[in-house]
XYZ file of C-alpha atoms in Angstrom:
163
model
C -7.870 40.118 12.963
C -10.608 38.584 10.830
C -7.957 36.092 9.543
C -5.876 35.089 12.778
C -9.721 34.366 13.932
C -10.351 32.540 11.225
C -7.252 29.913 11.013
C -7.618 29.769 14.517
C -11.316 28.629 13.895
C -10.243 26.201 10.801
C -7.465 24.610 12.989
C -9.914 23.822 15.766
C -11.863 22.170 13.249
C -9.038 19.955 11.359
C -8.185 18.808 15.305
C -12.093 17.889 15.762
C -12.021 15.896 12.423
C -8.549 14.241 13.598
C -10.253 12.886 16.945
C -13.436 11.883 15.386
C -11.740 9.958 12.289
C -9.398 8.246 14.880
C -12.265 6.955 16.368
C -12.465 4.364 13.498
C -9.912 1.540 12.424
C -8.924 3.056 8.555
C -6.980 1.542 5.733
C -6.909 5.046 3.580
C -4.808 6.837 6.371
C -2.137 4.129 5.817
C -1.423 6.058 2.565
C 1.704 8.236 2.390
C 0.152 11.746 1.663
C -3.649 11.014 2.404
C -4.184 12.431 5.968
C -7.493 12.336 8.168
C -9.218 15.101 6.371
C -8.823 13.264 2.707
C -9.511 10.261 4.242
C -13.101 11.634 5.993
C -14.089 13.750 2.939
C -13.229 10.182 0.791
C -15.239 8.044 3.720
C -18.076 9.836 3.311
C -18.516 10.460 0.033
C -17.962 6.970 -0.940
C -19.899 5.478 2.243
C -20.234 1.478 2.381
C -17.360 0.009 0.088
C -19.787 -3.126 -0.648
C -22.438 -0.828 -2.534
C -19.899 -1.118 -5.765
C -19.021 -4.672 -7.182
C -15.527 -3.250 -8.355
C -13.338 -0.487 -8.752
C -14.862 0.654 -11.905
C -18.300 1.011 -10.881
C -16.578 3.540 -7.705
C -14.622 5.514 -10.343
C -17.708 6.011 -12.566
C -19.785 6.753 -9.004
C -16.821 9.913 -8.682
C -16.700 10.706 -12.496
C -13.791 9.386 -12.832
C -14.127 8.387 -16.573
C -13.369 9.614 -20.139
C -16.563 10.257 -22.947
C -16.418 7.887 -25.980
C -15.299 9.762 -29.328
C -15.275 7.328 -31.934
C -16.900 7.397 -35.354
C -16.411 3.797 -37.623
C -12.518 3.256 -37.386
C -11.454 6.308 -35.727
C -11.001 6.897 -32.182
C -9.457 9.930 -30.261
C -7.361 9.915 -27.674
C -7.733 12.627 -26.378
C -11.023 12.796 -24.995
C -12.695 15.162 -22.059
C -13.598 14.006 -19.072
C -17.292 12.840 -17.842
C -18.368 15.223 -15.753
C -20.731 12.951 -14.367
C -20.769 11.664 -10.603
C -19.776 12.691 -7.126
C -18.105 16.092 -7.484
C -16.768 15.837 -4.239
C -15.824 12.811 -4.338
C -14.040 13.938 -7.645
C -11.943 16.962 -5.554
C -10.632 14.240 -2.631
C -9.876 11.579 -5.180
C -8.031 13.985 -7.280
C -6.720 16.467 -4.256
C -5.756 12.949 -2.777
C -3.909 11.943 -6.007
C -1.952 15.091 -5.544
C -0.745 14.664 -2.460
C 0.191 11.098 -2.735
C 2.270 12.261 -5.513
C 4.099 13.570 -3.585
C 5.086 10.713 -1.152
C 4.765 7.687 -3.484
C 7.431 6.826 -6.024
C 5.330 4.831 -7.759
C 2.352 7.242 -8.234
C 5.184 9.919 -8.909
C 6.634 8.021 -11.263
C 2.951 7.124 -13.061
C 1.915 11.109 -12.738
C 5.551 11.328 -14.902
C 4.530 9.123 -17.091
C 1.359 10.096 -17.861
C 2.282 14.031 -18.207
C 4.814 12.997 -20.803
C 2.302 11.160 -23.134
C -0.786 13.894 -22.946
C -0.325 16.557 -25.726
C -2.786 18.712 -23.883
C -3.903 20.007 -20.628
C -0.806 18.319 -19.040
C -1.074 18.178 -15.305
C -4.774 18.160 -15.208
C -5.083 14.725 -17.497
C -2.056 13.282 -15.648
C -3.518 13.789 -11.930
C -6.797 12.422 -13.506
C -5.566 9.392 -14.797
C -3.129 9.331 -11.316
C -6.468 9.710 -9.458
C -7.998 6.507 -11.476
C -5.078 4.952 -10.280
C -5.443 6.108 -6.981
C -8.989 4.666 -7.197
C -7.990 1.283 -7.650
C -6.059 1.150 -4.317
C -8.574 2.577 -2.435
C -11.417 0.038 -3.896
C -8.829 -3.197 -2.578
C -8.142 -1.493 0.400
C -11.877 -0.530 2.217
C -13.009 -3.742 0.129
C -10.255 -6.028 1.990
C -10.194 -3.606 4.712
C -6.125 -3.914 4.882
C -3.336 -1.482 5.438
C -1.414 -0.214 2.519
C 1.430 -1.800 1.425
C 4.049 -0.867 -1.409
C 5.462 -4.129 -1.344
C 2.180 -5.747 -2.596
C 2.688 -3.800 -5.822
C 2.183 -6.031 -9.062
C 4.542 -3.074 -11.209
C 5.131 0.590 -10.513
C 3.309 1.541 -14.197
C 0.102 -0.406 -13.775
C -0.687 0.270 -10.041
C -2.712 -2.996 -9.911
C -3.263 -3.814 -6.226
C -2.750 -7.367 -5.714
C -6.108 -9.283 -4.438
């Protein structure tokens, strides 16, 4: 009985979020796999995109950066992700990347490539790298207030959106 009430309550909350988000023109929900929940969460955590000069600053704010382990000429390939940054934004971006990879061939290919390249923690590493790629796209879409257009991609592996 409680489970039924919770599911009903969750549906009402999701509908309310969809109603509120639909009042604003959003570019993020034009990305296949990103719906009103991810859109509202990402927008709420980012705030004003003009606070970030480039996508690297946005990625750092989200905590999607890696620690540098280096000694003299040695540089480690398998470094851990920094846990600094906005953990809620990081969560939304990683979950959105997981969803986008199921709808966009570019992200699916990129995820597969990174999954094969990783030696350990394959899924997590590939997912976080896909989220980092998604940050580049989100930054451009929000900065330029444009809709997602897959034909604007320069290549499927780099994920650089034409500016």
